Amino acid sequence: MATCLRLRSCPAPHLRRAPPSRVCRPRADCPVAPIRCYARGPAGLSSALLRTDGFVGGLWVSAAATFPVHDPASGAELGVVADCGVPEARAAVRAAYEAFCSWRGVSAKERSSLLRKWYDLMIQNKDDLAKIITAESGKPLKEAQGEILYSANFLEWFSEEARRVYGDIISTPAKERRALVLKQPLGVAAIITPWNFPSAMITRKVGAALAAGCTVVVKPAEDTPFSALALAELANQAGIPPGVYNVIPCSQKKAKEVGEALCTDPLVSKISFTGSTATGKVLLHHAANSVKRVSMELGGHAPFIVFDSANVDQAVAGAMASKFRNSGQTCVCSNRFLVQSGIHDSFVKKFAEAIKTNLHVGNGFEERTTQGPLINAKAVEKVEKHVSDAISKGATVVTGGKRHHVGENFFEPTLLSNVTRDMLCSQEETFGPVAPVIKFNTEEEAVAIANAADVGLAGYFYSQDPAQIWRVAERLEVGMVGVNEGLISSVECPFGGVKQSGLGREGSKYGIDEYLELKYVCFGGL
């Protein structure tokens, strides 16, 4: 747990709140570039929410450099954002630390009330927030609207959980003693989030942290900083005190040094990261030097198993939902479809028909669109590599298989059959709209294939055999299992993985524990 003594001699400036309707100017002695008020983004986006500067200690602060943010669907520039570096990161940590010294003492009821106000503002602005997500990530607008509701619900959930942080009284052998267990906030939490859920991945972490009494510094993904900054605007309007919620956007060029600065700063007590396993290992290494608490939600390689006893139509519906949400760009997307031999041909045929009938590729703002672009050119190249590798090793393209004519970052929803375990798509997370189908014969074979991965975030299977359901659910080496269900995320349920898919859990009643630590108090002389 952080103490509040280290900064008493620190020259960090005391920051005041930014009124929601105007821009706060930096101190006269602070050598920063002029502040830009709002992005000029495309028509239809709320200028009141489309902020471009960092948010530190209740102030909108610029940086010496900026970086552009592009619409992945068209390539158009949405705006330029402050490119915060190590100095800005350290200033944000200091602001968060100073705020923690008072925020930790705010009553749970008051923290609950402020989180609820933030939730209410998200609901009031849900349409504008969804449009920002679609503009910067390409996600279809209906999915973006769903994300905003999901995101807001984390604030609502943890506003309620804030008042349910209970300790314990333990009986001891000595009559003159009493033993107590207190739960106390850790301190400053550094929150590093991905681009695929630019709003929900923030509130799932920040809601828990603030409810527990921690303060946060958020580093959003360089592809999608506008959602994090819009949340800052609404947090400010909700009355979240200065320094409790800070945002430092930065370019890909500066991401490594900013991440290292956050993970090694002695004033940071907690690191929470969602992203690739490779990056997570680097951050864990940095955090280890000062033995920080960490939460890691890392890569997945989810199996989707269809047994002979399954209802094929239900399995196909589940596969569609699990695979193609956000164009296959979610960490819990099914990545390997294992289908038992007796039902294989029927499943592949119906899956192909569903893909051709129900999926429509296009700009996320178009009403008919169900499949938006991939986030950038590198993502498209990875999908192409996986498909070409599979074809070269004997896979059959049932449908799709190439870039879509709509634009450079679009790829056709693809179904591959005759897939084998030596193909890249069987060994690595594709993170795109590709569904590779592997035929298997026995339950033991399917479970062995599913568990062969060194990651274990989510897994799915379809079966009507109760005994098999219990066996497979218990044997799958994953943190979350969907049984006859393709969508499993819920604010009320714990989200997280095993093996190299991460550490800790988010959401649910367990999520707040990631930002608390236990203190044993022995009360003697009674």
Short mmCIF file of C-alpha atoms in Angstrom, two decimals:
data_model
loop_
_atom_site.label_atom_id
_atom_site.label_comp_id
_atom_site.label_asym_id
_atom_site.label_seq_id
_atom_site.Cartn_x
_atom_site.Cartn_y
_atom_site.Cartn_z
CA MET A 1 0.00 0.00 0.00
CA ALA A 2 1.27 3.44 -0.88
CA THR A 3 1.97 5.90 1.88
CA CYS A 4 1.24 9.59 1.53
CA LEU A 5 4.54 10.95 2.87
CA ARG A 6 6.84 10.73 -0.13
CA LEU A 7 5.59 13.85 -1.88
CA ARG A 8 5.62 16.36 0.94
CA SER A 9 8.85 17.84 -0.38
CA CYS A 10 8.07 17.15 -4.02
CA PRO A 11 7.83 20.25 -6.24
CA ALA A 12 4.95 18.83 -8.29
CA PRO A 13 2.33 21.55 -8.87
CA HIS A 14 -1.01 21.39 -7.12
CA LEU A 15 -3.58 21.22 -9.90
CA ARG A 16 -7.13 22.52 -9.86
CA ARG A 17 -10.21 21.18 -11.59
CA ALA A 18 -10.92 22.02 -15.20
CA PRO A 19 -14.41 23.47 -15.56
CA PRO A 20 -16.25 21.22 -18.01
CA SER A 21 -17.17 23.99 -20.40
CA ARG A 22 -13.83 25.72 -20.85
CA VAL A 23 -10.15 25.01 -21.32
CA CYS A 24 -7.76 25.45 -18.41
CA ARG A 25 -4.48 27.08 -19.27
CA PRO A 26 -1.20 25.76 -17.90
CA ARG A 27 0.72 27.74 -15.31
CA ALA A 28 2.70 30.63 -16.71
CA ASP A 29 6.00 29.00 -15.71
CA CYS A 30 5.15 25.68 -17.35
CA PRO A 31 6.94 25.37 -20.76
CA VAL A 32 4.32 23.55 -22.78
CA ALA A 33 2.91 24.13 -26.22
CA PRO A 34 -0.41 25.97 -26.60
CA ILE A 35 -3.40 23.85 -25.69
CA ARG A 36 -5.69 22.69 -28.43
CA CYS A 37 -9.26 22.64 -27.26
CA TYR A 38 -11.04 20.07 -29.40
CA ALA A 39 -10.40 17.95 -32.46
CA ARG A 40 -11.97 19.03 -35.69
CA GLY A 41 -13.04 15.44 -36.47
CA PRO A 42 -15.55 14.41 -39.11
CA ALA A 43 -19.10 15.69 -39.15
CA GLY A 44 -21.33 13.88 -36.70
CA LEU A 45 -18.81 13.58 -33.87
CA SER A 46 -19.41 15.60 -30.73
CA SER A 47 -16.96 18.49 -30.49
CA ALA A 48 -17.72 18.69 -26.77
CA LEU A 49 -16.29 15.21 -26.21
CA LEU A 50 -13.58 15.02 -28.88
CA ARG A 51 -10.65 16.20 -26.78
CA THR A 52 -7.07 16.21 -28.05
CA ASP A 53 -4.91 16.99 -25.01
CA GLY A 54 -3.82 14.90 -22.08
CA PHE A 55 -5.76 15.14 -18.83
CA VAL A 56 -3.58 15.47 -15.74
CA GLY A 57 -4.61 16.62 -12.30
CA GLY A 58 -7.90 18.04 -13.55
CA LEU A 59 -6.20 20.06 -16.31
CA TRP A 60 -6.15 19.60 -20.06
CA VAL A 61 -2.46 19.69 -20.86
CA SER A 62 -0.69 19.60 -24.19
CA ALA A 63 2.69 18.14 -25.10
CA ALA A 64 5.57 19.38 -27.23
CA ALA A 65 4.59 16.99 -30.03
CA THR A 66 1.41 15.52 -31.44
CA PHE A 67 0.46 12.40 -33.36
CA PRO A 68 -2.38 11.79 -35.83
CA VAL A 69 -5.32 9.46 -35.29
CA HIS A 70 -6.86 7.91 -38.38
CA ASP A 71 -10.17 6.36 -39.32
CA PRO A 72 -9.20 2.75 -40.20
CA ALA A 73 -12.09 2.52 -42.66
CA SER A 74 -11.10 5.43 -44.89
CA GLY A 75 -7.62 6.39 -43.73
CA ALA A 76 -8.84 9.95 -43.09
CA GLU A 77 -7.23 11.87 -40.26
CA LEU A 78 -9.63 12.35 -37.36
CA GLY A 79 -7.39 14.75 -35.50
CA VAL A 80 -4.01 15.17 -33.82
CA VAL A 81 -3.51 14.29 -30.17
CA ALA A 82 -0.93 15.29 -27.58
CA ASP A 83 2.03 12.91 -27.79
CA CYS A 84 2.83 12.59 -24.11
CA GLY A 85 6.24 11.27 -23.11
CA VAL A 86 8.07 10.30 -19.93
CA PRO A 87 7.88 13.80 -18.33
CA GLU A 88 4.10 13.89 -18.80
CA ALA A 89 3.79 10.34 -17.49
CA ARG A 90 5.73 11.20 -14.35
CA ALA A 91 3.69 14.37 -13.84
CA ALA A 92 0.49 12.34 -14.14
CA VAL A 93 1.76 9.84 -11.57
CA ARG A 94 2.62 12.65 -9.16
CA ALA A 95 -0.82 14.19 -9.64
CA ALA A 96 -2.45 10.81 -9.05
CA TYR A 97 -0.34 10.23 -5.95
CA GLU A 98 -1.23 13.59 -4.45
CA ALA A 99 -4.90 12.92 -5.18
CA PHE A 100 -4.67 9.48 -3.60
CA CYS A 101 -3.72 11.01 -0.27
CA SER A 102 -7.20 12.52 -0.04
CA TRP A 103 -9.23 10.16 -2.29
CA ARG A 104 -8.44 7.17 -0.08
CA GLY A 105 -10.16 8.98 2.79
CA VAL A 106 -13.33 9.77 0.86
CA SER A 107 -16.19 7.66 2.16
CA ALA A 108 -17.28 4.64 0.15
CA LYS A 109 -20.73 6.21 -0.15
CA GLU A 110 -19.31 9.37 -1.74
CA ARG A 111 -17.07 7.41 -4.12
CA SER A 112 -20.12 5.37 -5.03
CA SER A 113 -22.13 8.50 -5.74
CA LEU A 114 -19.44 10.00 -7.99
CA LEU A 115 -19.08 6.78 -10.00
CA ARG A 116 -22.83 6.70 -10.42
CA LYS A 117 -22.82 10.28 -11.74
CA TRP A 118 -20.12 9.30 -14.22
CA TYR A 119 -22.27 6.34 -15.30
CA ASP A 120 -25.31 8.62 -15.74
CA LEU A 121 -23.31 10.97 -17.96
CA MET A 122 -22.13 8.07 -20.10
CA ILE A 123 -25.72 6.99 -20.64
CA GLN A 124 -26.76 10.55 -21.47
CA ASN A 125 -23.96 10.76 -24.05
CA LYS A 126 -24.07 7.15 -25.24
CA ASP A 127 -24.73 7.93 -28.89
CA ASP A 128 -21.89 10.44 -29.17
CA LEU A 129 -19.49 8.11 -27.35
CA ALA A 130 -20.41 5.26 -29.69
CA LYS A 131 -19.72 7.39 -32.74
CA ILE A 132 -16.24 8.18 -31.41
CA ILE A 133 -15.54 4.44 -31.03
CA THR A 134 -16.69 3.73 -34.59
CA ALA A 135 -14.67 6.62 -35.99
CA GLU A 136 -11.37 5.65 -34.35
CA SER A 137 -11.65 1.84 -34.30
CA GLY A 138 -13.89 1.11 -37.29
CA LYS A 139 -16.26 -1.00 -35.17
CA PRO A 140 -19.83 -1.14 -36.56
CA LEU A 141 -21.97 1.48 -34.87
CA LYS A 142 -24.37 -1.06 -33.36
CA GLU A 143 -21.45 -2.86 -31.75
CA ALA A 144 -20.03 0.46 -30.55
CA GLN A 145 -23.37 1.32 -28.96
CA GLY A 146 -23.30 -2.05 -27.23
CA GLU A 147 -19.78 -1.38 -25.98
CA ILE A 148 -20.80 1.95 -24.46
CA LEU A 149 -23.60 0.30 -22.49
CA TYR A 150 -21.19 -2.46 -21.40
CA SER A 151 -18.60 0.16 -20.49
CA ALA A 152 -21.03 2.28 -18.51
CA ASN A 153 -22.31 -0.77 -16.67
CA PHE A 154 -18.87 -1.30 -15.14
CA LEU A 155 -19.11 2.15 -13.55
CA GLU A 156 -22.58 1.33 -12.27
CA TRP A 157 -21.47 -2.08 -10.96
CA PHE A 158 -18.43 -0.79 -9.12
CA SER A 159 -20.35 2.20 -7.77
CA GLU A 160 -22.39 -0.43 -5.96
CA GLU A 161 -19.40 -2.62 -5.04
CA ALA A 162 -17.64 0.37 -3.44
CA ARG A 163 -19.95 0.02 -0.44
CA ARG A 164 -19.38 -3.73 -0.13
CA VAL A 165 -15.68 -3.79 0.78
CA TYR A 166 -15.80 -5.72 4.02
CA GLY A 167 -13.11 -6.76 6.48
CA ASP A 168 -13.12 -9.56 9.07
CA ILE A 169 -12.89 -10.17 12.80
CA ILE A 170 -11.01 -13.36 13.66
CA SER A 171 -11.27 -15.27 16.93
CA THR A 172 -7.90 -15.79 18.66
CA PRO A 173 -6.81 -18.20 21.43
CA ALA A 174 -5.91 -15.29 23.73
CA LYS A 175 -8.87 -13.77 25.58
CA GLU A 176 -7.21 -10.37 25.86
CA ARG A 177 -6.71 -10.03 22.09
CA ARG A 178 -8.87 -9.33 19.09
CA ALA A 179 -7.77 -9.82 15.48
CA LEU A 180 -9.07 -7.69 12.65
CA VAL A 181 -8.51 -7.77 8.88
CA LEU A 182 -8.82 -4.48 7.01
CA LYS A 183 -9.03 -3.99 3.25
CA GLN A 184 -7.24 -0.85 2.09
CA PRO A 185 -6.57 0.72 -1.34
CA LEU A 186 -3.22 0.01 -2.96
CA GLY A 187 -2.43 3.51 -4.22
CA VAL A 188 -1.79 4.77 -7.74
CA ALA A 189 -2.71 2.32 -10.50
CA ALA A 190 -1.24 2.57 -14.00
CA ILE A 191 -3.87 1.44 -16.52
CA ILE A 192 -2.65 0.43 -19.99
CA THR A 193 -5.47 -0.42 -22.40
CA PRO A 194 -5.93 -1.76 -25.96
CA TRP A 195 -7.69 -0.38 -29.02
CA ASN A 196 -10.31 -3.09 -29.62
CA PHE A 197 -12.54 -2.01 -26.70
CA PRO A 198 -11.34 1.57 -26.18
CA SER A 199 -14.02 2.44 -23.63
CA ALA A 200 -14.94 -0.78 -21.83
CA MET A 201 -11.36 -1.83 -21.12
CA ILE A 202 -10.89 1.46 -19.29
CA THR A 203 -14.02 1.44 -17.15
CA ARG A 204 -13.60 -2.25 -16.24
CA LYS A 205 -10.29 -1.34 -14.62
CA VAL A 206 -10.88 2.24 -13.53
CA GLY A 207 -14.31 1.57 -12.02
CA ALA A 208 -12.81 -1.03 -9.69
CA ALA A 209 -9.79 1.12 -8.86
CA LEU A 210 -11.75 4.23 -7.98
CA ALA A 211 -14.32 2.24 -6.01
CA ALA A 212 -11.51 0.76 -3.93
CA GLY A 213 -10.03 4.19 -3.22
CA CYS A 214 -7.16 4.11 -5.71
CA THR A 215 -6.31 6.78 -8.27
CA VAL A 216 -5.31 6.05 -11.86
CA VAL A 217 -3.14 7.07 -14.79
CA VAL A 218 -4.54 5.73 -18.05
CA LYS A 219 -2.39 5.18 -21.13
CA PRO A 220 -4.79 4.37 -23.97
CA ALA A 221 -3.79 2.68 -27.22
CA GLU A 222 -2.35 5.05 -29.81
CA ASP A 223 -5.02 4.01 -32.35
CA THR A 224 -7.94 4.96 -30.10
CA PRO A 225 -7.13 7.76 -27.63
CA PHE A 226 -10.33 9.78 -28.18
CA SER A 227 -12.53 7.41 -26.16
CA ALA A 228 -10.26 7.68 -23.11
CA LEU A 229 -10.22 11.46 -23.38
CA ALA A 230 -14.00 11.62 -23.78
CA LEU A 231 -14.29 9.62 -20.57
CA ALA A 232 -12.02 12.17 -18.91
CA GLU A 233 -14.35 14.98 -19.98
CA LEU A 234 -17.31 13.17 -18.47
CA ALA A 235 -15.41 12.25 -15.31
CA ASN A 236 -14.63 15.91 -14.84
CA GLN A 237 -18.28 16.83 -15.35
CA ALA A 238 -19.28 14.15 -12.83
CA GLY A 239 -17.12 15.77 -10.16
CA ILE A 240 -14.36 13.18 -9.97
CA PRO A 241 -11.66 15.16 -8.07
CA PRO A 242 -8.53 16.41 -9.87
CA GLY A 243 -5.81 13.78 -10.13
CA VAL A 244 -8.07 10.81 -9.51
CA TYR A 245 -8.47 10.03 -13.23
CA ASN A 246 -5.60 11.01 -15.52
CA VAL A 247 -5.04 10.24 -19.21
CA ILE A 248 -1.73 10.42 -21.08
CA PRO A 249 -2.11 9.54 -24.77
CA CYS A 250 1.05 8.80 -26.69
CA SER A 251 2.19 7.59 -30.11
CA GLN A 252 3.47 4.12 -30.84
CA LYS A 253 6.97 5.59 -30.97
CA LYS A 254 6.75 6.67 -27.32
CA ALA A 255 4.63 3.79 -26.01
CA LYS A 256 7.57 1.67 -24.89
CA GLU A 257 9.28 4.40 -22.86
CA VAL A 258 6.00 5.62 -21.34
CA GLY A 259 5.03 2.08 -20.37
CA GLU A 260 8.41 1.54 -18.75
CA ALA A 261 8.14 4.85 -16.89
CA LEU A 262 4.76 3.88 -15.46
CA CYS A 263 5.90 0.39 -14.46
CA THR A 264 9.07 1.57 -12.75
CA ASP A 265 7.83 4.73 -11.03
CA PRO A 266 8.10 4.18 -7.25
CA LEU A 267 4.86 6.10 -6.70
CA VAL A 268 2.89 3.54 -8.73
CA SER A 269 1.63 0.61 -6.66
CA LYS A 270 -0.37 -1.31 -9.27
CA ILE A 271 -0.15 -2.11 -12.99
CA SER A 272 -3.20 -3.27 -14.94
CA PHE A 273 -2.65 -4.15 -18.60
CA THR A 274 -4.74 -5.61 -21.40
CA GLY A 275 -2.88 -6.53 -24.57
CA SER A 276 -0.53 -9.06 -26.09
CA THR A 277 1.28 -11.70 -24.07
CA ALA A 278 4.63 -10.49 -25.40
CA THR A 279 4.05 -6.93 -24.17
CA GLY A 280 2.65 -8.20 -20.90
CA LYS A 281 5.89 -10.09 -20.20
CA VAL A 282 7.92 -6.92 -20.77
CA LEU A 283 5.71 -4.95 -18.35
CA LEU A 284 5.90 -7.75 -15.79
CA HIS A 285 9.69 -7.56 -15.97
CA HIS A 286 9.61 -3.81 -15.32
CA ALA A 287 7.10 -4.17 -12.48
CA ALA A 288 9.13 -6.94 -10.84
CA ASN A 289 12.01 -4.62 -9.94
CA SER A 290 9.81 -2.78 -7.43
CA VAL A 291 7.49 -5.74 -6.73
CA LYS A 292 4.31 -4.02 -7.86
CA ARG A 293 0.91 -5.68 -7.86
CA VAL A 294 -0.12 -6.56 -11.41
CA SER A 295 -3.22 -7.59 -13.33
CA MET A 296 -2.67 -8.91 -16.84
CA GLU A 297 -5.36 -9.78 -19.39
CA LEU A 298 -3.24 -11.10 -22.23
CA GLY A 299 -3.60 -12.99 -25.49
CA GLY A 300 -6.00 -15.83 -26.15
CA HIS A 301 -6.37 -18.68 -28.63
CA ALA A 302 -9.90 -19.78 -27.87
CA PRO A 303 -11.06 -23.22 -28.96
CA PHE A 304 -14.66 -23.69 -30.13
CA ILE A 305 -15.56 -27.38 -29.91
CA VAL A 306 -18.64 -28.88 -31.54
CA PHE A 307 -19.42 -32.43 -30.43
CA ASP A 308 -21.61 -34.89 -32.33
CA SER A 309 -24.40 -34.44 -29.79
CA ALA A 310 -24.59 -30.66 -30.39
CA ASN A 311 -27.51 -28.82 -31.91
CA VAL A 312 -25.88 -27.72 -35.19
CA ASP A 313 -28.02 -24.63 -35.68
CA GLN A 314 -27.26 -23.40 -32.16
CA ALA A 315 -23.57 -24.13 -32.65
CA VAL A 316 -23.48 -22.14 -35.89
CA ALA A 317 -25.24 -19.19 -34.24
CA GLY A 318 -22.75 -19.31 -31.38
CA ALA A 319 -19.83 -19.54 -33.79
CA MET A 320 -21.02 -16.48 -35.68
CA ALA A 321 -21.31 -14.44 -32.50
CA SER A 322 -18.05 -15.65 -31.02
CA LYS A 323 -15.89 -15.39 -34.15
CA PHE A 324 -16.99 -12.34 -36.07
CA ARG A 325 -17.77 -9.75 -33.41
CA ASN A 326 -15.58 -6.71 -34.08
CA SER A 327 -14.34 -8.49 -37.22
CA GLY A 328 -12.65 -11.13 -35.09
CA GLN A 329 -10.64 -8.56 -33.14
CA THR A 330 -11.45 -9.56 -29.56
CA CYS A 331 -9.31 -11.48 -27.11
CA VAL A 332 -12.08 -14.02 -26.50
CA CYS A 333 -12.89 -14.63 -30.18
CA SER A 334 -12.95 -18.29 -31.16
CA ASN A 335 -9.72 -18.95 -33.00
CA ARG A 336 -9.83 -22.72 -33.57
CA PHE A 337 -13.01 -24.57 -34.50
CA LEU A 338 -12.76 -28.23 -33.52
CA VAL A 339 -15.66 -30.18 -35.01
CA GLN A 340 -16.33 -33.87 -34.42
CA SER A 341 -16.31 -36.05 -37.53
CA GLY A 342 -19.95 -37.11 -37.33
CA ILE A 343 -21.24 -33.54 -37.49
CA HIS A 344 -18.35 -31.88 -39.33
CA ASP A 345 -19.75 -31.60 -42.87
CA SER A 346 -23.14 -30.36 -41.73
CA PHE A 347 -21.57 -27.73 -39.48
CA VAL A 348 -19.19 -26.43 -42.17
CA LYS A 349 -22.01 -26.17 -44.72
CA LYS A 350 -24.35 -24.27 -42.41
CA PHE A 351 -21.51 -22.08 -41.08
CA ALA A 352 -20.59 -21.06 -44.63
CA GLU A 353 -24.21 -20.26 -45.45
CA ALA A 354 -24.54 -18.11 -42.34
CA ILE A 355 -21.35 -16.19 -43.18
CA LYS A 356 -22.50 -15.47 -46.72
CA THR A 357 -26.03 -14.51 -45.66
CA ASN A 358 -25.54 -12.54 -42.46
CA LEU A 359 -22.20 -10.77 -42.69
CA HIS A 360 -21.87 -7.50 -44.57
CA VAL A 361 -18.52 -5.73 -44.90
CA GLY A 362 -18.43 -1.94 -44.94
CA ASN A 363 -17.90 1.32 -43.10
CA GLY A 364 -19.00 1.07 -39.49
CA PHE A 365 -21.34 4.03 -39.87
CA GLU A 366 -23.38 2.28 -42.56
CA GLU A 367 -26.50 0.69 -41.08
CA ARG A 368 -26.12 -2.60 -42.97
CA THR A 369 -22.51 -3.18 -41.87
CA THR A 370 -21.71 -6.06 -39.55
CA GLN A 371 -17.98 -6.28 -40.39
CA GLY A 372 -15.87 -3.16 -40.22
CA PRO A 373 -12.18 -2.76 -41.08
CA LEU A 374 -9.24 -4.25 -39.26
CA ILE A 375 -7.46 -1.68 -37.15
CA ASN A 376 -4.49 -1.09 -39.47
CA ALA A 377 -2.41 -2.46 -42.33
CA LYS A 378 -0.27 -4.62 -40.03
CA ALA A 379 -3.39 -6.43 -38.82
CA VAL A 380 -4.48 -7.15 -42.39
CA GLU A 381 -1.04 -8.46 -43.26
CA LYS A 382 -1.17 -10.91 -40.34
CA VAL A 383 -4.55 -12.25 -41.48
CA GLU A 384 -3.26 -12.65 -45.04
CA LYS A 385 -0.21 -14.48 -43.73
CA HIS A 386 -2.33 -16.95 -41.77
CA VAL A 387 -4.65 -17.64 -44.70
CA SER A 388 -1.85 -18.08 -47.24
CA ASP A 389 0.06 -20.35 -44.86
CA ALA A 390 -3.01 -22.54 -44.35
CA ILE A 391 -3.67 -22.79 -48.09
CA SER A 392 -0.05 -23.69 -48.78
CA LYS A 393 -0.33 -26.57 -46.29
CA GLY A 394 -3.54 -28.02 -47.71
CA ALA A 395 -6.45 -26.02 -46.23
CA THR A 396 -9.51 -25.34 -48.35
CA VAL A 397 -11.09 -21.89 -48.59
CA VAL A 398 -14.83 -22.47 -48.18
CA THR A 399 -15.65 -18.77 -48.40
CA GLY A 400 -13.68 -15.50 -48.32
CA GLY A 401 -9.92 -15.73 -48.19
CA LYS A 402 -8.76 -12.34 -49.43
CA ARG A 403 -8.88 -8.58 -48.89
CA HIS A 404 -12.25 -6.96 -49.49
CA HIS A 405 -12.67 -4.42 -52.26
CA VAL A 406 -14.22 -1.86 -49.87
CA GLY A 407 -10.81 -0.65 -48.69
CA GLU A 408 -7.23 -1.46 -47.78
CA ASN A 409 -7.98 -2.47 -44.17
CA PHE A 410 -10.95 -4.71 -44.96
CA PHE A 411 -10.77 -8.50 -45.18
CA GLU A 412 -13.46 -10.92 -46.27
CA PRO A 413 -15.02 -13.10 -43.55
CA THR A 414 -13.19 -16.36 -44.18
CA LEU A 415 -13.96 -20.02 -43.48
CA LEU A 416 -11.23 -22.62 -43.89
CA SER A 417 -11.67 -26.39 -43.81
CA ASN A 418 -9.15 -29.26 -43.84
CA VAL A 419 -7.09 -27.31 -41.33
CA THR A 420 -4.29 -29.10 -39.49
CA ARG A 421 -2.44 -28.37 -36.27
CA ASP A 422 0.81 -27.38 -38.01
CA MET A 423 -0.75 -24.31 -39.64
CA LEU A 424 -0.16 -20.82 -38.20
CA CYS A 425 -3.87 -20.24 -37.68
CA SER A 426 -3.89 -23.30 -35.39
CA GLN A 427 -0.85 -22.12 -33.43
CA GLU A 428 -1.28 -18.35 -33.14
CA GLU A 429 -4.09 -15.92 -32.38
CA THR A 430 -5.18 -14.49 -35.75
CA PHE A 431 -7.14 -11.50 -34.44
CA GLY A 432 -9.16 -11.24 -37.61
CA PRO A 433 -12.23 -12.65 -39.44
CA VAL A 434 -10.84 -16.13 -40.14
CA ALA A 435 -12.52 -19.33 -38.92
CA PRO A 436 -10.30 -22.43 -39.35
CA VAL A 437 -12.05 -25.79 -38.88
CA ILE A 438 -10.18 -28.85 -37.60
CA LYS A 439 -11.90 -32.25 -37.70
CA PHE A 440 -11.51 -34.56 -34.69
CA ASN A 441 -12.79 -38.00 -33.71
CA THR A 442 -12.86 -38.34 -29.92
CA GLU A 443 -13.49 -36.14 -26.90
CA GLU A 444 -9.99 -36.84 -25.59
CA GLU A 445 -8.50 -35.69 -28.89
CA ALA A 446 -10.48 -32.44 -28.86
CA VAL A 447 -9.53 -31.59 -25.28
CA ALA A 448 -5.88 -32.35 -26.00
CA ILE A 449 -5.87 -30.03 -29.03
CA ALA A 450 -7.66 -27.29 -27.09
CA ASN A 451 -5.23 -27.49 -24.16
CA ALA A 452 -2.08 -27.65 -26.31
CA ALA A 453 -1.85 -23.83 -26.40
CA ASP A 454 0.33 -22.00 -23.89
CA VAL A 455 -2.50 -19.51 -23.34
CA GLY A 456 -5.93 -20.08 -21.84
CA LEU A 457 -8.32 -17.14 -21.80
CA ALA A 458 -11.69 -18.44 -23.07
CA GLY A 459 -13.04 -21.66 -24.53
CA TYR A 460 -16.39 -22.72 -25.95
CA PHE A 461 -18.08 -26.01 -26.68
CA TYR A 462 -21.45 -27.30 -27.80
CA SER A 463 -22.89 -30.57 -26.51
CA GLN A 464 -26.23 -31.97 -25.35
CA ASP A 465 -24.63 -34.68 -23.20
CA PRO A 466 -24.77 -33.60 -19.50
CA ALA A 467 -21.93 -35.87 -18.41
CA GLN A 468 -19.74 -34.65 -21.26
CA ILE A 469 -20.55 -31.05 -20.42
CA TRP A 470 -19.25 -31.47 -16.88
CA ARG A 471 -16.14 -33.37 -18.00
CA VAL A 472 -15.10 -30.93 -20.70
CA ALA A 473 -15.92 -27.77 -18.72
CA GLU A 474 -13.66 -28.96 -15.92
CA ARG A 475 -10.85 -30.18 -18.18
CA LEU A 476 -10.49 -27.16 -20.47
CA GLU A 477 -7.47 -25.13 -19.38
CA VAL A 478 -9.02 -21.69 -19.70
CA GLY A 479 -10.30 -19.01 -17.34
CA MET A 480 -13.77 -18.77 -18.90
CA VAL A 481 -15.95 -21.41 -20.56
CA GLY A 482 -19.01 -20.94 -22.71
CA VAL A 483 -21.21 -24.05 -22.77
CA ASN A 484 -23.71 -23.86 -25.63
CA GLU A 485 -23.08 -20.10 -25.62
CA GLY A 486 -20.86 -17.94 -27.82
CA LEU A 487 -21.00 -14.65 -25.88
CA ILE A 488 -19.91 -14.89 -22.26
CA SER A 489 -18.79 -11.44 -21.09
CA SER A 490 -20.83 -9.81 -18.34
CA VAL A 491 -20.02 -7.15 -15.75
CA GLU A 492 -21.25 -9.46 -13.00
CA CYS A 493 -18.85 -12.30 -13.90
CA PRO A 494 -15.06 -12.59 -13.45
CA PHE A 495 -13.04 -12.02 -16.62
CA GLY A 496 -9.53 -13.42 -16.94
CA GLY A 497 -7.37 -16.31 -18.05
CA VAL A 498 -4.87 -18.96 -17.00
CA LYS A 499 -1.41 -19.97 -18.22
CA GLN A 500 0.09 -17.16 -20.34
CA SER A 501 -3.27 -15.43 -20.77
CA GLY A 502 -2.69 -13.39 -17.67
CA LEU A 503 -3.03 -12.81 -13.95
CA GLY A 504 -6.01 -11.72 -11.89
CA ARG A 505 -9.68 -11.13 -12.69
CA GLU A 506 -11.67 -8.10 -13.80
CA GLY A 507 -15.34 -7.27 -13.34
CA SER A 508 -17.59 -9.11 -10.88
CA LYS A 509 -17.33 -8.94 -7.11
CA TYR A 510 -13.74 -10.20 -7.43
CA GLY A 511 -12.53 -7.31 -9.60
CA ILE A 512 -12.28 -4.79 -6.80
CA ASP A 513 -9.95 -7.10 -4.84
CA GLU A 514 -7.26 -6.44 -7.46
CA TYR A 515 -6.98 -2.88 -6.08
CA LEU A 516 -7.11 -3.73 -2.38
CA GLU A 517 -4.66 -5.26 0.05
CA LEU A 518 -5.23 -6.93 3.39
CA LYS A 519 -3.93 -5.56 6.67
CA TYR A 520 -4.01 -7.67 9.81
CA VAL A 521 -4.46 -5.71 13.05
CA CYS A 522 -3.85 -7.40 16.40
CA PHE A 523 -5.60 -5.47 19.19
CA GLY A 524 -4.20 -6.52 22.57
CA GLY A 525 -4.41 -5.57 26.21
CA LEU A 526 -8.19 -5.93 26.40
#
